[in-house]
Every structure is written in C-alpha cells, then in structure tokens.
Amino acid sequence: MGFEQWMAAITTHGAMIAATSTADLGVPVPSCPEWTAADLICHVGAVHRWATARIVGDDSVRSYADFPAPPADELTDWYRAGLRGLVEALGTRDPDTAAPTFVGERTVGWWARRQAHELTVHRWDLESAIRPGTQQVVDAEFSADGIEEWLDVFAPRFLSRSGGVPQHLHRATLHLHTHDEPVGEWLVELSADGLTWSREHMKADVALRGSAFDLLLTLWHRRPLSAVDTVGDAGVAAELLDLIHVT
C-alpha cells in the first residue's frame, strides 16, 4: 500500500462525497451523532483545506476550525474546490517531502494516507445515512492499511488524551485477525507506557475476528463489537475502544 493507492482513494471517495444531492444535505448521519450530511461535508472539506495548508507550508492556518461552513447552496462546490486543492498539493510534491502534522513532523505521503482513510470512513458514514444498505465495501489490503494507521496514529494519541492506559489494563492484550485475503493479524499490547503493536499471531486476552473492513469500522466506532467475532474477554476490547473515540 502506498502513495498511488492513497491518491486513488482520495479521488474516488472524494468524488462520491462531492456528488451528494442538495436534497440530502439535511439527512441525519447515524454514525456521527448530531451531524447531518451537510455537517459531515463541512467537516471533511475543512479537513482537506487544513491538510493542504500543512502540505504547502501555510502557517497562517491553525486548524480545520479556521474554515467556516459556507451557505448550503454553495456547499458541494466549496467541497469540490477543497478536494481539488488537496489533490493538487499532494500530486505536485514528492511523497517523501517533510510536512508538519498534528503528531509532529512527518511527510507529504503521511497526509495522503491520512486523507485517504479520512475519506474512506466518512464516505461510508454518508452512504449509510443517505443510502443505507448500499455502502461500498473497501478491499482487504486498503482496510488493513487503515487498521495500521489507526494503531499508529489514533490509538496512542487518544489514549494519551484520555489519561493513558488505566492501571487495570496494564499487560492486557488484544489480537486483531482478518479472515479475508490477504489475511492480516496484529497483536496489541497495553502497558503503563501506552500501546504497542506488531504483526503476529499470538493468543491474547481477547481476539476480534472479521473482514478487514468490518474490523476497521469497528475500531472507528462505526459498527458495534457484535459486528465481529469476539473470543475471550470482550470487556477488554470494549474498554480500550471507549478510550479511543474519534469522529
């Protein structure tokens, strides 16, 4: 999985979001409580602009909150403009070029990966709201990359924000296992120092098994734990996911 695949995902999923009908903008988004389709599109469009600012070195932008929502009748055009700007910024730079991020200095390629998975999840949110039951499934390889991005970026970040790993979860382990091809397996270990993970098969306190996409959606709280097979202490998985809750 690399830069070309991330760029393809940004283009594909971004186009799906941009095609949202004005008539659907007021539809509630069940997987993002208190959001409508318009709120979701505003969020993603603002995140695109924020990412673009980081990529091009525009230090005047502090966060995605710097981009207010446009009027409803201008929303999809505003979103398309933000998507075009992001694709241009990413496509005209070497993926290995250094770029600031919300987790320190990384690369342009890091932003491509982040925006690809941002769009994957929020495109699913939007389809679930507007056309429930018809959501596109993302392939196993791309979903596995999303799982690893969640483990790399969001799990440690939000564990730290929530005060770290609770003492009773020190030494707790979680095994993630996909059953589609290519098979992916990850061992997650918790300690006083936070969360570490490795690609390996090993018995853990709890194992979550399912398709790579179902596991990805479960980690992002888009589907309940019951959407995947759970073997062992489900309470460990539930508590860990409660500590890492991102919209």
PDB file of C-alpha atoms in Angstrom:
ATOM      1  CA  MET A   1       0.000   0.000   0.000  1.00  0.00           C
ATOM      2  CA  GLY A   2       1.475   3.337  -0.993  1.00  0.00           C
ATOM      3  CA  PHE A   3       1.048   6.835  -2.360  1.00  0.00           C
ATOM      4  CA  GLU A   4      -0.696   5.939  -5.624  1.00  0.00           C
ATOM      5  CA  GLN A   5      -3.341   3.855  -3.859  1.00  0.00           C
ATOM      6  CA  TRP A   6      -3.961   6.615  -1.308  1.00  0.00           C
ATOM      7  CA  MET A   7      -4.335   9.200  -4.066  1.00  0.00           C
ATOM      8  CA  ALA A   8      -6.767   6.945  -5.927  1.00  0.00           C
ATOM      9  CA  ALA A   9      -8.845   6.564  -2.760  1.00  0.00           C
ATOM     10  CA  ILE A  10      -8.905  10.329  -2.185  1.00  0.00           C
ATOM     11  CA  THR A  11     -10.124  10.916  -5.728  1.00  0.00           C
ATOM     12  CA  THR A  12     -12.723   8.132  -5.669  1.00  0.00           C
ATOM     13  CA  HIS A  13     -14.223   8.696  -2.233  1.00  0.00           C
ATOM     14  CA  GLY A  14     -13.980  12.468  -2.557  1.00  0.00           C
ATOM     15  CA  ALA A  15     -15.979  12.352  -5.789  1.00  0.00           C
ATOM     16  CA  MET A  16     -18.670  10.305  -4.042  1.00  0.00           C
ATOM     17  CA  ILE A  17     -18.986  12.907  -1.302  1.00  0.00           C
ATOM     18  CA  ALA A  18     -18.994  15.752  -3.846  1.00  0.00           C
ATOM     19  CA  ALA A  19     -21.913  14.112  -5.672  1.00  0.00           C
ATOM     20  CA  THR A  20     -24.244  14.491  -2.682  1.00  0.00           C
ATOM     21  CA  SER A  21     -27.588  15.961  -3.703  1.00  0.00           C
ATOM     22  CA  THR A  22     -28.702  19.242  -2.156  1.00  0.00           C
ATOM     23  CA  ALA A  23     -31.929  17.463  -1.188  1.00  0.00           C
ATOM     24  CA  ASP A  24     -29.929  15.080   1.029  1.00  0.00           C
ATOM     25  CA  LEU A  25     -27.936  17.682   2.972  1.00  0.00           C
ATOM     26  CA  GLY A  26     -30.366  17.678   5.903  1.00  0.00           C
ATOM     27  CA  VAL A  27     -30.321  13.889   6.371  1.00  0.00           C
ATOM     28  CA  PRO A  28     -29.063  12.865   9.857  1.00  0.00           C
ATOM     29  CA  VAL A  29     -25.873  10.762   9.948  1.00  0.00           C
ATOM     30  CA  PRO A  30     -26.442   7.949  12.492  1.00  0.00           C
ATOM     31  CA  SER A  31     -22.749   7.061  12.820  1.00  0.00           C
ATOM     32  CA  CYS A  32     -21.858  10.691  13.641  1.00  0.00           C
ATOM     33  CA  PRO A  33     -24.451  11.739  16.247  1.00  0.00           C
ATOM     34  CA  GLU A  34     -25.716  15.321  15.950  1.00  0.00           C
ATOM     35  CA  TRP A  35     -24.369  15.642  12.394  1.00  0.00           C
ATOM     36  CA  THR A  36     -26.361  15.997   9.205  1.00  0.00           C
ATOM     37  CA  ALA A  37     -24.936  15.195   5.775  1.00  0.00           C
ATOM     38  CA  ALA A  38     -24.139  18.904   5.421  1.00  0.00           C
ATOM     39  CA  ASP A  39     -22.207  18.910   8.711  1.00  0.00           C
ATOM     40  CA  LEU A  40     -20.174  15.908   7.580  1.00  0.00           C
ATOM     41  CA  ILE A  41     -19.324  17.504   4.239  1.00  0.00           C
ATOM     42  CA  CYS A  42     -18.340  20.753   6.004  1.00  0.00           C
ATOM     43  CA  HIS A  43     -16.063  18.779   8.328  1.00  0.00           C
ATOM     44  CA  VAL A  44     -14.328  16.848   5.561  1.00  0.00           C
ATOM     45  CA  GLY A  45     -13.991  19.929   3.357  1.00  0.00           C
ATOM     46  CA  ALA A  46     -12.417  21.873   6.225  1.00  0.00           C
ATOM     47  CA  VAL A  47     -10.040  18.997   6.980  1.00  0.00           C
ATOM     48  CA  HIS A  48      -8.974  18.932   3.307  1.00  0.00           C
ATOM     49  CA  ARG A  49      -8.136  22.644   3.467  1.00  0.00           C
ATOM     50  CA  TRP A  50      -6.270  22.249   6.756  1.00  0.00           C
ATOM     51  CA  ALA A  51      -4.237  19.343   5.355  1.00  0.00           C
ATOM     52  CA  THR A  52      -3.480  21.363   2.226  1.00  0.00           C
ATOM     53  CA  ALA A  53      -2.226  24.249   4.357  1.00  0.00           C
ATOM     54  CA  ARG A  54       0.138  21.918   6.202  1.00  0.00           C
ATOM     55  CA  ILE A  55       1.381  20.415   2.930  1.00  0.00           C
ATOM     56  CA  VAL A  56       2.079  23.770   1.229  1.00  0.00           C
ATOM     57  CA  GLY A  57       3.531  25.372   4.365  1.00  0.00           C
ATOM     58  CA  ASP A  58       0.783  27.915   5.083  1.00  0.00           C
ATOM     59  CA  ASP A  59       1.439  28.657   8.753  1.00  0.00           C
ATOM     60  CA  SER A  60      -1.499  31.075   8.997  1.00  0.00           C
ATOM     61  CA  VAL A  61      -3.912  28.138   9.318  1.00  0.00           C
ATOM     62  CA  ARG A  62      -4.076  26.748  12.844  1.00  0.00           C
ATOM     63  CA  SER A  63      -6.708  24.016  12.468  1.00  0.00           C
ATOM     64  CA  TYR A  64      -9.638  22.893  10.362  1.00  0.00           C
ATOM     65  CA  ALA A  65     -11.828  25.082  12.577  1.00  0.00           C
ATOM     66  CA  ASP A  66     -10.383  28.055  10.669  1.00  0.00           C
ATOM     67  CA  PHE A  67     -12.682  27.203   7.748  1.00  0.00           C
ATOM     68  CA  PRO A  68     -16.325  28.109   8.463  1.00  0.00           C
ATOM     69  CA  ALA A  69     -19.193  26.369   6.722  1.00  0.00           C
ATOM     70  CA  PRO A  70     -20.447  28.027   3.522  1.00  0.00           C
ATOM     71  CA  PRO A  71     -24.153  28.548   2.735  1.00  0.00           C
ATOM     72  CA  ALA A  72     -25.961  25.297   1.937  1.00  0.00           C
ATOM     73  CA  ASP A  73     -26.426  26.161  -1.737  1.00  0.00           C
ATOM     74  CA  GLU A  74     -22.655  26.599  -2.107  1.00  0.00           C
ATOM     75  CA  LEU A  75     -21.594  23.582  -0.055  1.00  0.00           C
ATOM     76  CA  THR A  76     -20.860  20.983  -2.721  1.00  0.00           C
ATOM     77  CA  ASP A  77     -18.966  23.484  -4.904  1.00  0.00           C
ATOM     78  CA  TRP A  78     -16.993  24.545  -1.822  1.00  0.00           C
ATOM     79  CA  TYR A  79     -16.234  20.914  -1.064  1.00  0.00           C
ATOM     80  CA  ARG A  80     -15.086  20.213  -4.641  1.00  0.00           C
ATOM     81  CA  ALA A  81     -12.737  23.208  -4.502  1.00  0.00           C
ATOM     82  CA  GLY A  82     -11.181  21.929  -1.283  1.00  0.00           C
ATOM     83  CA  LEU A  83     -10.778  18.445  -2.727  1.00  0.00           C
ATOM     84  CA  ARG A  84      -9.123  19.832  -5.879  1.00  0.00           C
ATOM     85  CA  GLY A  85      -6.723  21.881  -3.786  1.00  0.00           C
ATOM     86  CA  LEU A  86      -5.762  18.844  -1.724  1.00  0.00           C
ATOM     87  CA  VAL A  87      -5.210  16.614  -4.764  1.00  0.00           C
ATOM     88  CA  GLU A  88      -3.109  19.310  -6.449  1.00  0.00           C
ATOM     89  CA  ALA A  89      -0.985  19.910  -3.343  1.00  0.00           C
ATOM     90  CA  LEU A  90      -0.343  16.191  -2.892  1.00  0.00           C
ATOM     91  CA  GLY A  91       0.158  15.438  -6.579  1.00  0.00           C
ATOM     92  CA  THR A  92       2.762  18.138  -7.198  1.00  0.00           C
ATOM     93  CA  ARG A  93       5.076  17.150  -4.345  1.00  0.00           C
ATOM     94  CA  ASP A  94       7.396  14.269  -3.594  1.00  0.00           C
ATOM     95  CA  PRO A  95       5.637  11.990  -1.074  1.00  0.00           C
ATOM     96  CA  ASP A  96       8.843  11.904   0.992  1.00  0.00           C
ATOM     97  CA  THR A  97       8.948  15.699   1.412  1.00  0.00           C
ATOM     98  CA  ALA A  98       8.761  16.714   5.072  1.00  0.00           C
ATOM     99  CA  ALA A  99       5.466  18.213   6.246  1.00  0.00           C
ATOM    100  CA  PRO A 100       4.112  19.211   9.668  1.00  0.00           C
ATOM    101  CA  THR A 101       1.192  17.186  11.050  1.00  0.00           C
ATOM    102  CA  PHE A 102      -0.816  17.010  14.261  1.00  0.00           C
ATOM    103  CA  VAL A 103       1.570  14.304  15.523  1.00  0.00           C
ATOM    104  CA  GLY A 104       4.805  16.093  14.679  1.00  0.00           C
ATOM    105  CA  GLU A 105       6.951  16.306  11.565  1.00  0.00           C
ATOM    106  CA  ARG A 106       6.039  13.616   9.025  1.00  0.00           C
ATOM    107  CA  THR A 107       5.801  13.661   5.208  1.00  0.00           C
ATOM    108  CA  VAL A 108       3.505  14.608   2.340  1.00  0.00           C
ATOM    109  CA  GLY A 109       2.834  10.885   1.944  1.00  0.00           C
ATOM    110  CA  TRP A 110       1.644  10.750   5.552  1.00  0.00           C
ATOM    111  CA  TRP A 111      -1.022  13.321   4.691  1.00  0.00           C
ATOM    112  CA  ALA A 112      -2.079  11.338   1.622  1.00  0.00           C
ATOM    113  CA  ARG A 113      -2.599   8.283   3.802  1.00  0.00           C
ATOM    114  CA  ARG A 114      -4.472  10.256   6.454  1.00  0.00           C
ATOM    115  CA  GLN A 115      -6.810  11.911   3.970  1.00  0.00           C
ATOM    116  CA  ALA A 116      -7.429   8.633   2.141  1.00  0.00           C
ATOM    117  CA  HIS A 117      -8.630   6.958   5.322  1.00  0.00           C
ATOM    118  CA  GLU A 118     -10.484  10.073   6.485  1.00  0.00           C
ATOM    119  CA  LEU A 119     -12.460   9.919   3.268  1.00  0.00           C
ATOM    120  CA  THR A 120     -12.986   6.164   3.383  1.00  0.00           C
ATOM    121  CA  VAL A 121     -14.686   6.296   6.774  1.00  0.00           C
ATOM    122  CA  HIS A 122     -16.681   9.469   6.155  1.00  0.00           C
ATOM    123  CA  ARG A 123     -17.819   8.296   2.714  1.00  0.00           C
ATOM    124  CA  TRP A 124     -19.176   5.203   4.491  1.00  0.00           C
ATOM    125  CA  ASP A 125     -20.882   7.479   7.051  1.00  0.00           C
ATOM    126  CA  LEU A 126     -22.540   9.468   4.284  1.00  0.00           C
ATOM    127  CA  GLU A 127     -23.683   6.435   2.308  1.00  0.00           C
ATOM    128  CA  SER A 128     -25.052   4.863   5.489  1.00  0.00           C
ATOM    129  CA  ALA A 129     -27.175   7.948   6.050  1.00  0.00           C
ATOM    130  CA  ILE A 130     -28.389   8.566   2.510  1.00  0.00           C
ATOM    131  CA  ARG A 131     -28.463   5.045   1.053  1.00  0.00           C
ATOM    132  CA  PRO A 132     -28.410   2.603   3.978  1.00  0.00           C
ATOM    133  CA  GLY A 133     -27.588  -0.939   2.981  1.00  0.00           C
ATOM    134  CA  THR A 134     -25.774   0.069  -0.214  1.00  0.00           C
ATOM    135  CA  GLN A 135     -22.423   1.163   1.228  1.00  0.00           C
ATOM    136  CA  GLN A 136     -19.386   0.207  -0.836  1.00  0.00           C
ATOM    137  CA  VAL A 137     -17.019  -2.249   0.814  1.00  0.00           C
ATOM    138  CA  VAL A 138     -13.323  -1.350   0.784  1.00  0.00           C
ATOM    139  CA  ASP A 139     -10.879  -4.107  -0.161  1.00  0.00           C
ATOM    140  CA  ALA A 140      -8.901  -6.035   2.450  1.00  0.00           C
ATOM    141  CA  GLU A 141      -5.481  -4.574   1.648  1.00  0.00           C
ATOM    142  CA  PHE A 142      -6.667  -0.972   1.923  1.00  0.00           C
ATOM    143  CA  SER A 143      -8.689  -1.733   5.071  1.00  0.00           C
ATOM    144  CA  ALA A 144      -5.661  -3.396   6.679  1.00  0.00           C
ATOM    145  CA  ASP A 145      -3.655  -0.241   5.995  1.00  0.00           C
ATOM    146  CA  GLY A 146      -6.440   1.706   7.710  1.00  0.00           C
ATOM    147  CA  ILE A 147      -6.205  -0.578  10.740  1.00  0.00           C
ATOM    148  CA  GLU A 148      -2.464   0.048  10.946  1.00  0.00           C
ATOM    149  CA  GLU A 149      -2.957   3.802  10.593  1.00  0.00           C
ATOM    150  CA  TRP A 150      -5.452   3.658  13.478  1.00  0.00           C
ATOM    151  CA  LEU A 151      -2.886   1.750  15.548  1.00  0.00           C
ATOM    152  CA  ASP A 152      -0.044   4.096  14.547  1.00  0.00           C
ATOM    153  CA  VAL A 153      -1.767   7.460  14.877  1.00  0.00           C
ATOM    154  CA  PHE A 154      -5.090   7.499  16.683  1.00  0.00           C
ATOM    155  CA  ALA A 155      -4.802   4.786  19.312  1.00  0.00           C
ATOM    156  CA  PRO A 156      -1.728   6.293  21.030  1.00  0.00           C
ATOM    157  CA  ARG A 157      -2.942   9.877  20.527  1.00  0.00           C
ATOM    158  CA  PHE A 158      -6.336   9.377  22.116  1.00  0.00           C
ATOM    159  CA  LEU A 159      -5.091   7.049  24.835  1.00  0.00           C
ATOM    160  CA  SER A 160      -2.776   9.873  25.875  1.00  0.00           C
ATOM    161  CA  ARG A 161      -5.622  12.404  25.749  1.00  0.00           C
ATOM    162  CA  SER A 162      -7.787  10.204  27.957  1.00  0.00           C
ATOM    163  CA  GLY A 163      -5.101   9.958  30.637  1.00  0.00           C
ATOM    164  CA  GLY A 164      -3.247   6.891  29.423  1.00  0.00           C
ATOM    165  CA  VAL A 165      -3.912   3.201  29.874  1.00  0.00           C
ATOM    166  CA  PRO A 166      -5.828   2.529  33.126  1.00  0.00           C
ATOM    167  CA  GLN A 167      -3.768   0.528  35.599  1.00  0.00           C
ATOM    168  CA  HIS A 168      -6.061  -2.494  35.472  1.00  0.00           C
ATOM    169  CA  LEU A 169      -5.407  -2.758  31.716  1.00  0.00           C
ATOM    170  CA  HIS A 170      -1.621  -2.777  32.058  1.00  0.00           C
ATOM    171  CA  ARG A 171      -0.402  -6.013  30.420  1.00  0.00           C
ATOM    172  CA  ALA A 172      -3.754  -6.530  28.656  1.00  0.00           C
ATOM    173  CA  THR A 173      -3.530  -7.821  25.087  1.00  0.00           C
ATOM    174  CA  LEU A 174      -5.781  -7.701  22.030  1.00  0.00           C
ATOM    175  CA  HIS A 175      -5.496  -9.759  18.856  1.00  0.00           C
ATOM    176  CA  LEU A 176      -6.979  -8.491  15.584  1.00  0.00           C
ATOM    177  CA  HIS A 177      -7.427 -11.112  12.868  1.00  0.00           C
ATOM    178  CA  THR A 178      -8.902 -10.626   9.396  1.00  0.00           C
ATOM    179  CA  HIS A 179     -10.392 -13.599   7.605  1.00  0.00           C
ATOM    180  CA  ASP A 180     -10.275 -12.242   4.054  1.00  0.00           C
ATOM    181  CA  GLU A 181      -7.294 -12.220   1.694  1.00  0.00           C
ATOM    182  CA  PRO A 182      -4.675 -11.058   2.294  1.00  0.00           C
ATOM    183  CA  VAL A 183      -5.025 -12.176   5.911  1.00  0.00           C
ATOM    184  CA  GLY A 184      -3.879  -9.639   8.469  1.00  0.00           C
ATOM    185  CA  GLU A 185      -3.039 -10.236  12.118  1.00  0.00           C
ATOM    186  CA  TRP A 186      -1.982  -7.766  14.770  1.00  0.00           C
ATOM    187  CA  LEU A 187      -1.097  -8.179  18.436  1.00  0.00           C
ATOM    188  CA  VAL A 188      -1.845  -5.090  20.529  1.00  0.00           C
ATOM    189  CA  GLU A 189      -0.214  -4.814  23.961  1.00  0.00           C
ATOM    190  CA  LEU A 190      -1.137  -2.283  26.638  1.00  0.00           C
ATOM    191  CA  SER A 191       1.133  -1.027  29.405  1.00  0.00           C
ATOM    192  CA  ALA A 192       1.813   1.978  31.598  1.00  0.00           C
ATOM    193  CA  ASP A 193       3.754   3.402  28.631  1.00  0.00           C
ATOM    194  CA  GLY A 194       0.772   3.181  26.285  1.00  0.00           C
ATOM    195  CA  LEU A 195       0.051   0.913  23.342  1.00  0.00           C
ATOM    196  CA  THR A 196       2.387  -1.081  21.130  1.00  0.00           C
ATOM    197  CA  TRP A 197       1.527  -3.407  18.279  1.00  0.00           C
ATOM    198  CA  SER A 198       3.128  -5.922  15.969  1.00  0.00           C
ATOM    199  CA  ARG A 199       2.081  -8.068  13.035  1.00  0.00           C
ATOM    200  CA  GLU A 200       1.884 -11.510  14.550  1.00  0.00           C
ATOM    201  CA  HIS A 201      -0.354 -14.336  15.630  1.00  0.00           C
ATOM    202  CA  MET A 202      -0.423 -14.864  19.382  1.00  0.00           C
ATOM    203  CA  LYS A 203      -3.026 -15.747  21.969  1.00  0.00           C
ATOM    204  CA  ALA A 204      -4.378 -12.627  23.678  1.00  0.00           C
ATOM    205  CA  ASP A 205      -6.890 -11.696  26.366  1.00  0.00           C
ATOM    206  CA  VAL A 206      -9.402 -11.018  23.604  1.00  0.00           C
ATOM    207  CA  ALA A 207      -9.439 -11.556  19.854  1.00  0.00           C
ATOM    208  CA  LEU A 208     -11.561  -9.692  17.315  1.00  0.00           C
ATOM    209  CA  ARG A 209     -12.089 -11.518  14.030  1.00  0.00           C
ATOM    210  CA  GLY A 210     -13.846 -10.436  10.876  1.00  0.00           C
ATOM    211  CA  SER A 211     -13.285  -8.930   7.463  1.00  0.00           C
ATOM    212  CA  ALA A 212     -10.644  -6.218   7.391  1.00  0.00           C
ATOM    213  CA  PHE A 213     -13.278  -3.603   6.579  1.00  0.00           C
ATOM    214  CA  ASP A 214     -15.587  -4.723   9.401  1.00  0.00           C
ATOM    215  CA  LEU A 215     -12.671  -4.578  11.840  1.00  0.00           C
ATOM    216  CA  LEU A 216     -11.722  -1.103  10.598  1.00  0.00           C
ATOM    217  CA  LEU A 217     -15.277   0.172  11.027  1.00  0.00           C
ATOM    218  CA  THR A 218     -15.459  -1.375  14.496  1.00  0.00           C
ATOM    219  CA  LEU A 219     -12.239   0.337  15.582  1.00  0.00           C
ATOM    220  CA  TRP A 220     -13.714   3.628  14.355  1.00  0.00           C
ATOM    221  CA  HIS A 221     -16.953   3.007  16.305  1.00  0.00           C
ATOM    222  CA  ARG A 222     -18.942   2.772  13.079  1.00  0.00           C
ATOM    223  CA  ARG A 223     -20.071  -0.731  13.942  1.00  0.00           C
ATOM    224  CA  PRO A 224     -20.593  -2.355  17.352  1.00  0.00           C
ATOM    225  CA  LEU A 225     -18.327  -5.073  18.700  1.00  0.00           C
ATOM    226  CA  SER A 226     -21.103  -7.514  17.874  1.00  0.00           C
ATOM    227  CA  ALA A 227     -20.370  -6.910  14.175  1.00  0.00           C
ATOM    228  CA  VAL A 228     -17.201  -9.001  14.503  1.00  0.00           C
ATOM    229  CA  ASP A 229     -16.469 -12.299  16.236  1.00  0.00           C
ATOM    230  CA  THR A 230     -15.135 -11.855  19.756  1.00  0.00           C
ATOM    231  CA  VAL A 231     -13.168 -14.576  21.539  1.00  0.00           C
ATOM    232  CA  GLY A 232     -12.078 -14.024  25.134  1.00  0.00           C
ATOM    233  CA  ASP A 233     -12.643 -11.055  27.428  1.00  0.00           C
ATOM    234  CA  ALA A 234     -14.853  -8.715  25.395  1.00  0.00           C
ATOM    235  CA  GLY A 235     -14.681  -6.186  28.229  1.00  0.00           C
ATOM    236  CA  VAL A 236     -11.012  -5.507  27.456  1.00  0.00           C
ATOM    237  CA  ALA A 237     -11.824  -4.664  23.839  1.00  0.00           C
ATOM    238  CA  ALA A 238     -14.851  -2.566  24.787  1.00  0.00           C
ATOM    239  CA  GLU A 239     -12.941  -0.516  27.351  1.00  0.00           C
ATOM    240  CA  LEU A 240      -9.999   0.070  25.024  1.00  0.00           C
ATOM    241  CA  LEU A 241     -12.266   1.263  22.220  1.00  0.00           C
ATOM    242  CA  ASP A 242     -14.144   3.550  24.614  1.00  0.00           C
ATOM    243  CA  LEU A 243     -10.827   5.263  25.374  1.00  0.00           C
ATOM    244  CA  ILE A 244     -10.142   5.834  21.659  1.00  0.00           C
ATOM    245  CA  HIS A 245     -13.248   7.516  20.292  1.00  0.00           C
ATOM    246  CA  VAL A 246     -12.800   9.801  17.284  1.00  0.00           C
ATOM    247  CA  THR A 247     -15.480  11.230  14.976  1.00  0.00           C
TER     248      THR A 247
END
